[in-house]
Coordinates of C-alpha atoms in Angstrom, one line a residue:
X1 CA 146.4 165.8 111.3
X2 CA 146.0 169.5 111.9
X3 CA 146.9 171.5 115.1
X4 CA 144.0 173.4 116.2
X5 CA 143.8 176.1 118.8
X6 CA 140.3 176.5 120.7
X7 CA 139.4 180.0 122.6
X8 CA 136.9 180.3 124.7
X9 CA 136.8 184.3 125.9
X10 CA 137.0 185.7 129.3
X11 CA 133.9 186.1 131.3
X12 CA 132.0 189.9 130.9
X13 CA 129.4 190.9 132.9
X14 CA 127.9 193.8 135.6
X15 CA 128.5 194.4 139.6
X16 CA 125.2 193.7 140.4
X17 CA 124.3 190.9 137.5
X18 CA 122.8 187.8 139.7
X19 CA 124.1 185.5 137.5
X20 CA 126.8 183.1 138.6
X21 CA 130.4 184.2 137.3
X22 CA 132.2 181.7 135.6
X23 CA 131.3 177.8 134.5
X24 CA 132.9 175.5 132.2
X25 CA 133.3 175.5 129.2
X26 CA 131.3 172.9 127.9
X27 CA 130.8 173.9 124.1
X28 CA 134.6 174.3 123.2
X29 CA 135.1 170.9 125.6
X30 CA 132.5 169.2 123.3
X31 CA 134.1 170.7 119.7
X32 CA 137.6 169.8 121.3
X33 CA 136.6 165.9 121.9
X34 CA 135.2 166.0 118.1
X35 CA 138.3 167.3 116.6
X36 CA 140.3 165.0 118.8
X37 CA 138.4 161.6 118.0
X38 CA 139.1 162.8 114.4
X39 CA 142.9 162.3 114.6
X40 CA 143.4 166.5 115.2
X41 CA 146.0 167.7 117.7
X42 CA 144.2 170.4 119.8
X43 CA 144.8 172.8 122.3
X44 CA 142.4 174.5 124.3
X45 CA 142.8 178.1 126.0
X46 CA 139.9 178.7 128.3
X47 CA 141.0 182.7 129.8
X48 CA 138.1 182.1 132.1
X49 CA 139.7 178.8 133.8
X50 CA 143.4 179.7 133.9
X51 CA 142.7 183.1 135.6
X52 CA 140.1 182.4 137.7
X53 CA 142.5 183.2 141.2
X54 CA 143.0 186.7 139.7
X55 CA 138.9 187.6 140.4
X56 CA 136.3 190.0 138.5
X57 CA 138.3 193.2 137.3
X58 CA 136.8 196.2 136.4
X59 CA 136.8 197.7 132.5
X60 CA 136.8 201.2 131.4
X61 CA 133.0 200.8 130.3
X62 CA 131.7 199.9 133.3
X63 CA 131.7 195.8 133.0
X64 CA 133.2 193.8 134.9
X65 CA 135.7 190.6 133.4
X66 CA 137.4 187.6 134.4
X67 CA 140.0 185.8 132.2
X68 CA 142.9 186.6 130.0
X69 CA 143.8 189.6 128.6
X70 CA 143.9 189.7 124.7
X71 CA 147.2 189.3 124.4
X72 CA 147.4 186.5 126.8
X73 CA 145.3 184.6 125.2
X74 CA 147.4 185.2 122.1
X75 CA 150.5 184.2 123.3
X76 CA 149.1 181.1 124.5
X77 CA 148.3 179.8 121.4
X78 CA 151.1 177.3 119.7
X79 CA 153.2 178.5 117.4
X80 CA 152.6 176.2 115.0
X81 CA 149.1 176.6 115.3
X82 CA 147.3 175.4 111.6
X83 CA 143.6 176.9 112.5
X84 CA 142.7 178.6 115.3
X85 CA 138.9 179.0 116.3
X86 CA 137.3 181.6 118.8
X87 CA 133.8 180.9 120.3
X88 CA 131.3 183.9 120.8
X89 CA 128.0 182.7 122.4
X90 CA 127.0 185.8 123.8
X91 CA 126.5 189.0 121.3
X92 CA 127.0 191.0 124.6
X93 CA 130.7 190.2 124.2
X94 CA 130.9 191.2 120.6
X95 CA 133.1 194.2 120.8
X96 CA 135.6 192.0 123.6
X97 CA 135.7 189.1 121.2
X98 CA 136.8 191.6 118.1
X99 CA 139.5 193.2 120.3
X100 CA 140.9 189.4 120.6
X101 CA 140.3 188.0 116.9
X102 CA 141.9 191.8 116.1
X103 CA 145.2 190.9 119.0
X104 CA 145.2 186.9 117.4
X105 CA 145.3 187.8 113.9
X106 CA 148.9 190.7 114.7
X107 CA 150.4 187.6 116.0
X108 CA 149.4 185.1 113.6
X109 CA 148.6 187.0 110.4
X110 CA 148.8 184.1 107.7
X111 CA 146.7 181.4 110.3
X112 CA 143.0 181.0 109.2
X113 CA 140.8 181.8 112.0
X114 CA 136.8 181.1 112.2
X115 CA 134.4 182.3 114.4
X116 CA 131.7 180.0 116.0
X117 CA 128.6 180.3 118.7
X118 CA 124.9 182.2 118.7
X119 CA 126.0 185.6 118.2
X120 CA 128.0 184.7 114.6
X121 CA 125.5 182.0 113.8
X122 CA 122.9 185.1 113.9
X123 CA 125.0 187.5 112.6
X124 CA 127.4 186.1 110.2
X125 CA 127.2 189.1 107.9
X126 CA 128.1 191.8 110.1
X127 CA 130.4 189.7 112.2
X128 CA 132.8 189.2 109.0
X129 CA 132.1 193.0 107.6
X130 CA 133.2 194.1 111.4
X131 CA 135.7 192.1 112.2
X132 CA 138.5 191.5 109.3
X133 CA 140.5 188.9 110.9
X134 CA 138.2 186.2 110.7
X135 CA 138.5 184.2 107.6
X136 CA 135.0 181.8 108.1
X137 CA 132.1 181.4 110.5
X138 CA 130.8 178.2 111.8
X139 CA 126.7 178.2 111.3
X140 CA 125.2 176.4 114.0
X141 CA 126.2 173.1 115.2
X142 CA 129.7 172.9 115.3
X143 CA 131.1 169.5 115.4
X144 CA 130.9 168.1 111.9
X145 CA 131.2 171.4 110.6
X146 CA 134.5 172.6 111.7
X147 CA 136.1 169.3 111.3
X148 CA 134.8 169.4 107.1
X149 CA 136.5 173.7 107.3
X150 CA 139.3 172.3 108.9
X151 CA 140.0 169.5 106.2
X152 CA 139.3 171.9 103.3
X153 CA 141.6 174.3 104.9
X154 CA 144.6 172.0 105.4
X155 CA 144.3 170.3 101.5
X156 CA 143.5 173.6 99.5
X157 CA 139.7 172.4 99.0
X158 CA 137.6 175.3 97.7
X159 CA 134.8 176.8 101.0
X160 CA 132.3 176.6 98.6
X161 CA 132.6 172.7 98.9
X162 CA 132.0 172.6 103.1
X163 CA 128.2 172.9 104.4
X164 CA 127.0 175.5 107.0
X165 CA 129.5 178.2 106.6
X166 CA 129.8 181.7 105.6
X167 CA 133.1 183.2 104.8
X168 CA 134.4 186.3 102.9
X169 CA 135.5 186.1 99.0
X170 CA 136.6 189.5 98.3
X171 CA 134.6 191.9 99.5
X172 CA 130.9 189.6 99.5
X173 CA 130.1 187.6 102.0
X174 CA 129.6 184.1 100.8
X175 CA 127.3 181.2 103.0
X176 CA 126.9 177.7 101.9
X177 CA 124.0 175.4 102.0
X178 CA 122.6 174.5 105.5
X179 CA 124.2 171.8 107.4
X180 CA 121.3 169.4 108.5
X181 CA 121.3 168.4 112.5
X182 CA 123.7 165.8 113.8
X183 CA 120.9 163.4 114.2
X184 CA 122.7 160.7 116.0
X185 CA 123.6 162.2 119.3
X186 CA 124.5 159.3 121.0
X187 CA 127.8 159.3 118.9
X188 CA 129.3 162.8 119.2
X189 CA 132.3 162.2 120.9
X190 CA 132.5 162.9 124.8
X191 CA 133.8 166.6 125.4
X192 CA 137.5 166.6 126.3
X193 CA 137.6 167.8 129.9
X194 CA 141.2 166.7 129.6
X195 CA 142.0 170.0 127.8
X196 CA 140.6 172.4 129.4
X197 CA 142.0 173.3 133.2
X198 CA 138.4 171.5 134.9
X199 CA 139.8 171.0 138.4
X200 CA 140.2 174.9 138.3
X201 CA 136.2 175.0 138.5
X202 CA 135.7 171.9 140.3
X203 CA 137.8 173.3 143.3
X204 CA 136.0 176.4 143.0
X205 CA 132.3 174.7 143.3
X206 CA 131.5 177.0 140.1
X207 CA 128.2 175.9 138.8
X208 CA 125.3 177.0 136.7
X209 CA 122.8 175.9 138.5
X210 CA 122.9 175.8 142.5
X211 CA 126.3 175.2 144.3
X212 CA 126.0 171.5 145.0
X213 CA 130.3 170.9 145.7
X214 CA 132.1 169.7 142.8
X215 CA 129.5 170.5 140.0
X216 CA 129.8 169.1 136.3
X217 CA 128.0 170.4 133.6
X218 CA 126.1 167.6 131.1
X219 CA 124.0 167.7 128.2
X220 CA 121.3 165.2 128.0
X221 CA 119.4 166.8 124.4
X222 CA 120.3 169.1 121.8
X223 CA 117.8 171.9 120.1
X224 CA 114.5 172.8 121.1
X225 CA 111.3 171.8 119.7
X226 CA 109.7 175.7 120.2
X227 CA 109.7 179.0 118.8
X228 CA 110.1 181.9 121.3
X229 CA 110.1 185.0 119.5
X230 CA 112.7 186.2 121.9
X231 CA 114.8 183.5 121.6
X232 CA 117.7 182.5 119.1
X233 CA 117.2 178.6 118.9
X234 CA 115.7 178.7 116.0
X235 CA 118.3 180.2 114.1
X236 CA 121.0 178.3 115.5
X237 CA 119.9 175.4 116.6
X238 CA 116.4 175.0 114.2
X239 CA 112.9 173.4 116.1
X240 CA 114.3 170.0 116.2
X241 CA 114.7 168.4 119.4
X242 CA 117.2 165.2 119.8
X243 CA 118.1 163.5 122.8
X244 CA 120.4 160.8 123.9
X245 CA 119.4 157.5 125.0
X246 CA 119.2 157.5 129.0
X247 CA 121.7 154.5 129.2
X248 CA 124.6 157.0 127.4
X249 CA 123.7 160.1 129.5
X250 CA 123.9 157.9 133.0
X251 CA 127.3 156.5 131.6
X252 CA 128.9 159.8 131.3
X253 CA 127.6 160.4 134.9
X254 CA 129.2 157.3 136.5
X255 CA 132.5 158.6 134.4
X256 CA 132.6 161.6 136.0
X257 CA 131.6 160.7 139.6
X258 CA 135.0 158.2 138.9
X259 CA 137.3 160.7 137.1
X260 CA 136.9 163.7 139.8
X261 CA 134.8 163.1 142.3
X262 CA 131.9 164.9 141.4
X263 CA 128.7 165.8 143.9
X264 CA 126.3 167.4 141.2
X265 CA 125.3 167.7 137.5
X266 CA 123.9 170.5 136.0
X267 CA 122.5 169.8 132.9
X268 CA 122.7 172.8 130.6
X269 CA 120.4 171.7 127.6
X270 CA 117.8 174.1 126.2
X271 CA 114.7 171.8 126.9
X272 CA 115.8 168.7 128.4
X273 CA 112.0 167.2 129.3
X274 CA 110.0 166.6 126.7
X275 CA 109.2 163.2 126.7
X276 CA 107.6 161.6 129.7
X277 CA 109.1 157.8 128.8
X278 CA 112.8 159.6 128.3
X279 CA 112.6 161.1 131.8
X280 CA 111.4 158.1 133.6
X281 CA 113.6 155.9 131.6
X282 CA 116.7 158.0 132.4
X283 CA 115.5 158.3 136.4
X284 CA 115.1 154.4 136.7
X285 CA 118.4 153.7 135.1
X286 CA 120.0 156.4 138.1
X287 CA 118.2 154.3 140.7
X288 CA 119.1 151.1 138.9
X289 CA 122.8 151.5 139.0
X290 CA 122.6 153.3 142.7
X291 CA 124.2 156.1 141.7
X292 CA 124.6 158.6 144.5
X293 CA 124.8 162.2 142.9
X294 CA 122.9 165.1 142.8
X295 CA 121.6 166.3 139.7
X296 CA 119.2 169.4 138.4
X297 CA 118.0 171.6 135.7
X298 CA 119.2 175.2 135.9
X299 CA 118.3 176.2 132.4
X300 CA 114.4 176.2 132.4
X301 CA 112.2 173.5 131.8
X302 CA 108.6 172.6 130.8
X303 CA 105.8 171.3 132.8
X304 CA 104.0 168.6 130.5
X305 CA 106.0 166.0 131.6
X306 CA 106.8 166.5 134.9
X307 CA 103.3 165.0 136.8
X308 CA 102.4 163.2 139.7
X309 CA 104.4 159.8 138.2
X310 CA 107.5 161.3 137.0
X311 CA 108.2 164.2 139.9
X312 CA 108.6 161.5 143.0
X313 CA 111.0 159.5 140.5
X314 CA 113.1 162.7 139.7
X315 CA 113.3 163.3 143.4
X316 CA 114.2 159.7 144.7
X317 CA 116.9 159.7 141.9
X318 CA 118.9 162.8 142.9
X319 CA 117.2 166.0 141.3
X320 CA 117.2 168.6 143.7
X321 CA 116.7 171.9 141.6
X322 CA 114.0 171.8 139.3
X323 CA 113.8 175.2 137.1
X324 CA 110.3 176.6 135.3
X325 CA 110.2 179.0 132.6
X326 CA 107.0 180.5 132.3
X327 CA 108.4 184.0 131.1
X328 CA 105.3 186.0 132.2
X329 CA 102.1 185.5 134.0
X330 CA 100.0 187.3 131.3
X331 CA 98.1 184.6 129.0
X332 CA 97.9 187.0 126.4
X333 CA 102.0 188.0 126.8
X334 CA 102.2 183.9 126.6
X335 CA 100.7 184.2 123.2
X336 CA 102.5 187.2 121.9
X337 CA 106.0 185.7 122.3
X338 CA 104.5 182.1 121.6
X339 CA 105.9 180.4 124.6
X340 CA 103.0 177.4 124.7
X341 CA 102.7 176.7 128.3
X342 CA 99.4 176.3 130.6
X343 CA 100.1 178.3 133.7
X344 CA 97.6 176.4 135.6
X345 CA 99.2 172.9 134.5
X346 CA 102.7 174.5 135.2
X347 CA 101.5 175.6 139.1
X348 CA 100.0 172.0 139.9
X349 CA 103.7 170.3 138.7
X350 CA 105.2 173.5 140.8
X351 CA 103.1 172.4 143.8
X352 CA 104.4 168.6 142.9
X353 CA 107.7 169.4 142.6
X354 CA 107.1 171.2 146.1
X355 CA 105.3 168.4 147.9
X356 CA 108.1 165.8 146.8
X357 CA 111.5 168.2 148.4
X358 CA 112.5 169.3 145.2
X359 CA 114.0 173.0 145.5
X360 CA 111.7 175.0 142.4
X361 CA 112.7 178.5 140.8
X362 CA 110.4 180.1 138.3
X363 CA 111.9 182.5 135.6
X364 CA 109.9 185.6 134.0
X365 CA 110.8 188.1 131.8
X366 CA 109.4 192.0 131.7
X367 CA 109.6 194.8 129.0
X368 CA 108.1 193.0 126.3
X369 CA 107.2 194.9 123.1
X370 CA 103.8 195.3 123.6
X371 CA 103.8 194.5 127.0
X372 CA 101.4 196.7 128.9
X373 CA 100.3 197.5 132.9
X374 CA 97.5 195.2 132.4
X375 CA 100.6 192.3 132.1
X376 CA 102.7 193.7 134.3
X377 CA 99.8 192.9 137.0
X378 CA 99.2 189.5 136.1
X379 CA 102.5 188.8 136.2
X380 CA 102.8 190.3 140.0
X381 CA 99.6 188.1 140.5
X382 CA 101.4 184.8 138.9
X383 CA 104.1 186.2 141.5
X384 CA 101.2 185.8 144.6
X385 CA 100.3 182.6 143.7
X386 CA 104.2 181.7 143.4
X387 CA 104.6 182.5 146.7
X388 CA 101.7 181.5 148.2
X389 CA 102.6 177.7 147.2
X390 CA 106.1 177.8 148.6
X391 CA 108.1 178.7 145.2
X392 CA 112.1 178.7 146.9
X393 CA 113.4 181.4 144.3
X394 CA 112.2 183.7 141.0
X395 CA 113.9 185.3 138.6
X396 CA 113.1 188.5 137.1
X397 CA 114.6 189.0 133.7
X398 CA 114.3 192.4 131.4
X399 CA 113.6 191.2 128.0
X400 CA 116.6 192.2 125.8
X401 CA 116.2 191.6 122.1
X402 CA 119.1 189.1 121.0
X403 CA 120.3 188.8 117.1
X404 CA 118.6 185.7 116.0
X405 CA 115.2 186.0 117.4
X406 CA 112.0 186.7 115.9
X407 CA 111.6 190.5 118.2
X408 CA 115.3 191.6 117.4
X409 CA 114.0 192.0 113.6
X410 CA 111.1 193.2 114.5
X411 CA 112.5 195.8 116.1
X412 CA 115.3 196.5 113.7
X413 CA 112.7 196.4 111.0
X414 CA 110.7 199.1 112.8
X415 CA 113.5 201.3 113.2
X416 CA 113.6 200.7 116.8
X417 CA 116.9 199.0 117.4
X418 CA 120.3 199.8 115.6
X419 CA 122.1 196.6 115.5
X420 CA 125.6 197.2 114.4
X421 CA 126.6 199.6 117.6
X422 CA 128.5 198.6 120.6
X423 CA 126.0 200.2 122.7
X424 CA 123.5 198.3 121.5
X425 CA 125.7 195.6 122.3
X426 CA 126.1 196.9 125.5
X427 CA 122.8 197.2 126.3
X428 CA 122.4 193.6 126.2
X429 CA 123.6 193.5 129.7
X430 CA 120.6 194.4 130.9
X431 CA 119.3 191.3 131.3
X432 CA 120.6 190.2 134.1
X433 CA 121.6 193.6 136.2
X434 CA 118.3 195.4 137.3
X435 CA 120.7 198.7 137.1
X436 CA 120.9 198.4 133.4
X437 CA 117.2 197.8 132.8
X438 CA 116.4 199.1 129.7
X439 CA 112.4 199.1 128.3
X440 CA 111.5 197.9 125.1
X441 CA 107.4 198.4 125.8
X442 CA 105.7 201.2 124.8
X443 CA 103.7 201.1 127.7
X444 CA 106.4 201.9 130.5
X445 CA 110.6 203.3 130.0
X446 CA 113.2 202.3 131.6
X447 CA 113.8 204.0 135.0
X448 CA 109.8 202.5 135.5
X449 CA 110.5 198.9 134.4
X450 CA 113.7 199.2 136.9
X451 CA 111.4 200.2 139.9
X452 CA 108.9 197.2 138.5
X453 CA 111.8 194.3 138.8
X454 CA 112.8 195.9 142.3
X455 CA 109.2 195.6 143.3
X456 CA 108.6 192.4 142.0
X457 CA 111.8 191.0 144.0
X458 CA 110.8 192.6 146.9
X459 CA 106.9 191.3 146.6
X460 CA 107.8 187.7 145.7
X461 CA 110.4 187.3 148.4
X462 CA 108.9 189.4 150.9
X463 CA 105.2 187.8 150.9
X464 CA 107.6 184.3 150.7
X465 CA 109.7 184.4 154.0
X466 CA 106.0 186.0 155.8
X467 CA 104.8 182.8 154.5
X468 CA 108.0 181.0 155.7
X469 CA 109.8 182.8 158.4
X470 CA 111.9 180.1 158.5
X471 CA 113.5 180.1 155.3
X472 CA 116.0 183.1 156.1
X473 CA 117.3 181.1 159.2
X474 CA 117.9 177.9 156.5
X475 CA 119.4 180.3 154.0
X476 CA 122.1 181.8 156.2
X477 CA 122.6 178.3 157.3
X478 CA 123.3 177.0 154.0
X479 CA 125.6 180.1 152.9
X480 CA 127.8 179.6 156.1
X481 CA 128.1 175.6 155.1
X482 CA 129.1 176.5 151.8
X483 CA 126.3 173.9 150.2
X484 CA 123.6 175.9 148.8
X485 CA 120.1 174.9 148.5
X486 CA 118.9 177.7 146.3
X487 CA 119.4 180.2 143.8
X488 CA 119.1 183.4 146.1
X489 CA 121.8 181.2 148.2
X490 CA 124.6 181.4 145.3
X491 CA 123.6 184.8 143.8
X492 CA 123.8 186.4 147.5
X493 CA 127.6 184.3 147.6
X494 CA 127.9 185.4 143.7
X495 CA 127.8 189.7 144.4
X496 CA 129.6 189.1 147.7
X497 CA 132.7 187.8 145.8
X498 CA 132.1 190.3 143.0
X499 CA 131.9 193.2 145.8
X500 CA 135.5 191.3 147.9
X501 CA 137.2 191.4 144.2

């Protein structure tokens, strides 16, 4: 038995980012149940969770954070701590998470300490070459992985030996074969709530998704069957999609509504409806068992499956929030980036979704490479017809190129991006804050892609409460009751806590 300490990093992000602020955390949960149900003592420091009374506090660069300092979060750690293992999921929070492997390794100089998440996975080379206190990086998938590092670690067996990894010999940077998928998802262990300080969150109605009350985050598949050129799953997760059988997911559920009296779920997976049987199979078994708990999809999902028989069923069985992920409105942007949707099928199952009370958000993204006015206009009209058929909320995302993806090497190959810079880094809050926007088209900068997400707000929701006149009464309702219904509803309750703190 080994005693493993788990980090999960404070929360960075912008004044104005309409993103949520804190959630939790379910990956380092999910590697803490897998180490435990392997006979490992473990210990969990989550800065987000155990500072989350302290608010957003502002940082010399201009972001905003909420957690731990560094050396809190090092002092926390046991001392006779065997491994210790940081996540980094976000590459925005690169140069944060060296400052902390940088304050771990001064107070634990001899203890082996590995990296894991997205931004390592993608960048494995120039994590270790950057950052000389971590010993090993974690490629991927986690569970199997780290349990394998953590064996060969504790009994003097050589890295070369333990799949998926890359760690430094000297001064090369050494990775080992692949580690294929965990294909039976049904037996990774449970995440270990337990650890982590939950009821901190709970209390707090954090959520991804929409504030529903006392909101749990779930995953009901793993992977992603696609290949987004501006997306990392392929790097970290490969194209293979595997989901759990409906009977293990509703389980979990009826655990949780037990354990903490929970009103919502928010499933976090990366494309949880593929197929039509799984959905209706895992809806039937919520109504079967009469399980009273609201559940939706905050991350973006597809429309092939959701149809006239499967969106009444999602409804009657508890989903409220039902999110689409177009990404543009431009048919030949669609096929640029090769996201394989039908915007015509994806409007008639928007219009479903609609007709049967579900609340529906639509994401897009702008400032493409090769993105061009010509787009830009048929995203605005995608935008219209949004409106027009009662669409509750949009998002409008600046395209960012993250490590990983098939445009981040496009761009580094061209010369365009310089990858190994914290203000590239940086940059990459952009994203979400429409006062970072930053253009990666050639047809448009920056300060003009700005004014084009302003607009596009402004032209969705405008043309949506002249529809709806209504709707503004509801949502002022809703923010006073403290149960939202709709995105707009927590990010207007989001930037009015950021702007209090």
């Amino acid at each position: 038995m080994a005693h493993i300490a788990l980090v999960r990093p404070p929360f960075y992000g912008t004044r104005w980012e309409l993103t949520v602020d804190a959630t939790p955390p379910i990956s380092v949960a999910y590697l803490a149940g897998s180490l435990v149900a392997q006979n490992h003592h473990v210990t969990v420091i989550d800065s987000v969770g155990e500072a989350l009374e302290r608010g957003m506090r502002p940082l010399n660069n201009g972001l905003l954070t909420l957690g731990l300092s560094p050396d809190e979060i090092a002092s926390r750690i046991p001392s006779g701590t065997d491994v210790i293992g940081v996540s980094s999921m976000f590459s925005v929070e690169w140069p944060f998470i060296r400052d902390i492997v940088e304050t771990i390794r001064r107070r634990f100089p001899s203890v082996p300490l590995v990296l894991g998440g997205e931004h390592p996975t993608a960048r494995y080379a120039f994590s270790l070459k950057s950052c000389p206190g971590v010993d090993a990086i974690v490629l991927g998938e986690g569970e199997a992985t780290f349990g394998e590092l953590v064996t060969a670690v504790r009994t003097g067996i050589p890295l070369d030996g333990v799949r998926g990894i890359a760690f430094r010999r000297g001064g090369e940077v050494v990775t080992t074969p692949p580690r294929p998928r965990i294909r039976d998802v049904d037996a990774i262990p449970e995440p270990a709530w337990e650890l982590t300080p939950l009821e901190a969150y709970l209390d707090r109605k954090l959520a991804y998704g929409v504030e529903r009350g006392r909101t749990m985050p779930m995953l009901a598949s793993r992977g992603c069957p696609y290949e987004c050129t501006f997306c990392s799953n392929p790097v970290m997760w490969t194209t293979r999609w595997l989901v759990r059988t409906p009977r293990k997911v509703v389980d979990e559920m009826e655990k949780y509504i037990a354990a903490y009296g929970i009103d919502s779920v928010d499933f976090y997976d990366l494309t949880a409806v593929v197929r039509k049987d799984w959905i209706i199979e895992f809806c039937e078994e919520l109504l079967r068992r009469g399980i009273k708990v609201d559940w939706q999809l905050p991350s973006g999902t597809r429309s092939e499956a959701l149809d006239n028989d499967v969106i009444p069923l999602l409804h009657r069985s508890g989903c409220t929030n039902l999110t689409y992920a177009p990404e543009s409105g431009s048919d030949r942007m669609l096929k640029l980036i090769k996201k394989k949707v039908k915007l015509p099928r994806m409007l008639t199952s928007i219009e479903t979704a609609i007709a049967a009370g579900i609340n529906v958000k639509v994401t897009l993204i702008l400032g493409f490479p090769g993105e061009t006015w010509r787009d830009v206009l048929k995203t605005f009209w995608f935008l219209a017809q949004l409106a027009v058929r009662g669409v509750h909320d949009v998002s409008v995302w600046a395209f960012v190129p993250y490590p990983g993806s098939a445009l981040f090497e496009g761009l580094v190959r061209d010369g365009r991006l310089d990858p190994e810079t914290d203000e590239y880094f940086m940059s990459l809050a952009a994203y979400a804050d429409i006062g970072r926007t930053k253009s990666w088209s050639q047809s448009f900068g920056s300060r003009t892609l700005k004014a084009i997400r302003i607009g596009a707000f402004l032209f969705f929701y405008g043309l949506s409460f002249a529809i709806r006149p209504l709707r503004l009464y509801h949502i002022a309702k809703h923010i006073l009751s403290g149960r939202h219904h709709s995105k707009l509803e927590s990010r207007l309750v989001s930037l009015i806590r950021k702007v209090r703190t």
